[in-house]
Coordinates of C-alpha atoms in Angstrom, one line a residue:
M57 CA 37.9 26.7 -5.4
G58 CA 36.5 23.5 -7.2
L59 CA 33.6 25.0 -8.4
F60 CA 33.6 22.6 -11.1
R61 CA 34.4 19.5 -9.1
R62 CA 32.3 16.7 -9.3
K63 CA 30.5 15.9 -5.7
K64 CA 30.8 12.2 -4.8
A65 CA 28.1 10.0 -5.4
R66 CA 25.9 8.8 -1.7
P67 CA 24.0 6.0 -1.9
V68 CA 20.2 7.3 -1.8
S69 CA 17.4 5.1 -0.6
P70 CA 15.1 5.4 -3.3
D71 CA 12.2 5.8 -1.4
R72 CA 11.3 5.9 3.1
G73 CA 10.2 3.1 4.9
A74 CA 7.5 2.8 6.8
D75 CA 6.5 5.1 9.5
R76 CA 3.9 5.5 12.7
G77 CA 1.6 7.3 10.2
D78 CA 1.3 4.6 7.6
L79 CA 0.6 2.1 10.4
N80 CA -1.9 4.7 12.0
H81 CA -3.8 4.7 8.7
L82 CA -4.0 1.1 7.8
E83 CA -5.0 0.2 11.1
N84 CA -8.0 2.3 11.1
F85 CA -8.8 1.2 7.5
V86 CA -9.0 -1.8 9.1
R87 CA -11.0 -0.8 11.7
T88 CA -13.8 0.9 9.9
R89 CA -14.0 -1.1 7.2
R90 CA -15.5 -4.7 6.8
G91 CA -13.9 -7.9 5.2
V92 CA -10.2 -6.3 4.6
E93 CA -7.6 -8.4 3.2
A94 CA -3.6 -7.7 3.1
Y95 CA -2.1 -8.1 -0.1
I96 CA 1.8 -8.0 -0.2
E97 CA 3.3 -5.9 -3.0
P98 CA 6.7 -6.6 -3.9
R99 CA 9.9 -3.9 -3.4
T100 CA 10.8 -2.2 -6.8
T101 CA 13.0 -0.2 -7.9
V102 CA 11.0 2.9 -7.1
T103 CA 9.7 2.0 -3.7
E104 CA 9.7 -0.1 -1.0
T105 CA 8.0 -3.2 0.3
T106 CA 4.2 -2.2 0.3
V107 CA 0.7 -3.4 1.5
M108 CA -2.5 -2.8 -0.1
L109 CA -5.6 -3.1 2.0
I110 CA -8.6 -3.7 0.3
A111 CA -12.2 -4.1 2.2
D112 CA -15.6 -6.4 1.0
D113 CA -16.6 -3.8 -1.1
G114 CA -13.4 -3.1 -3.1
E115 CA -12.5 0.2 -1.5
W116 CA -8.6 -0.3 -0.9
T117 CA -5.6 2.2 0.8
R118 CA -1.5 0.9 0.0
R119 CA 1.0 2.3 2.5
R120 CA 4.0 1.5 3.0
I121 CA 5.2 -1.4 5.2
D122 CA 8.3 -2.6 6.8
G123 CA 9.1 -5.7 4.5
P124 CA 7.2 -8.7 3.7
V125 CA 7.7 -10.2 7.2
G126 CA 6.1 -6.7 9.0
A127 CA 3.3 -7.1 6.7
R128 CA 2.7 -10.6 7.7
R129 CA 3.0 -9.5 11.3
F130 CA 0.3 -6.1 10.9
A131 CA -1.9 -8.6 9.6
H132 CA -1.6 -11.2 12.0
R133 CA -1.7 -9.0 15.0
L134 CA -4.8 -7.3 13.3
G135 CA -6.6 -10.7 12.1
I136 CA -7.0 -10.0 8.6
P137 CA -6.0 -12.7 5.9
V138 CA -2.6 -11.8 4.0
Y139 CA -2.4 -12.3 0.4
D140 CA 1.1 -12.4 -1.7
V141 CA 0.0 -10.1 -5.0
S142 CA 2.6 -11.7 -7.1
L143 CA 1.1 -14.9 -6.2
M144 CA -2.8 -14.3 -6.1
G145 CA -3.5 -11.2 -8.2
Y146 CA -5.6 -8.2 -7.2
P147 CA -9.4 -9.7 -6.5
Q148 CA -11.8 -8.6 -8.8
R149 CA -13.8 -6.6 -6.2
M150 CA -11.3 -3.7 -6.4
R151 CA -11.0 -3.6 -10.2
D152 CA -15.3 -3.5 -10.0
Y153 CA -14.6 -0.5 -7.5
N154 CA -11.8 1.2 -9.2
E155 CA -14.0 1.5 -12.2
R156 CA -17.5 2.5 -9.7
R157 CA -15.3 5.6 -9.2
K158 CA -14.4 6.1 -12.5
R159 CA -18.2 6.3 -13.8
R160 CA -19.5 8.3 -10.6
P161 CA -16.8 10.2 -8.9
E162 CA -19.3 12.4 -7.3
L163 CA -20.8 9.4 -5.3
F164 CA -16.8 8.8 -3.7

C-alpha cells in the first residue's frame, strides 16, 4: 500500500516571482505620488528580489520584481532614480513616515 512511505522531496520555490499585478501596483504608485525613488532589496532565503518605492513624503510600497536587472529596467522605463538598498540604506523620510503612522494611525 505504501501509506507510510516517504514522499520524494521536490524542489520548491521559496516564493513566487513578480506578476502583472505587482507591476501594475508599482506603476500606479509612481503615477500617483511625487518624487518617487526605487530601492532594490536583494533576494533572501524567504523572498525573491523586491523593489521598494518611496515617495517624497516617505510613503512607501514594496513588491516583488524580476531580479535587480528587472528593477533597474522598471525604474528606467518610468524615469525614476534607482538605488541598491544594501549600499544606500533606506532614506530618513521613510522612517519618519513610519513613525507618524504609529503615532497617528487614524490619519492614514
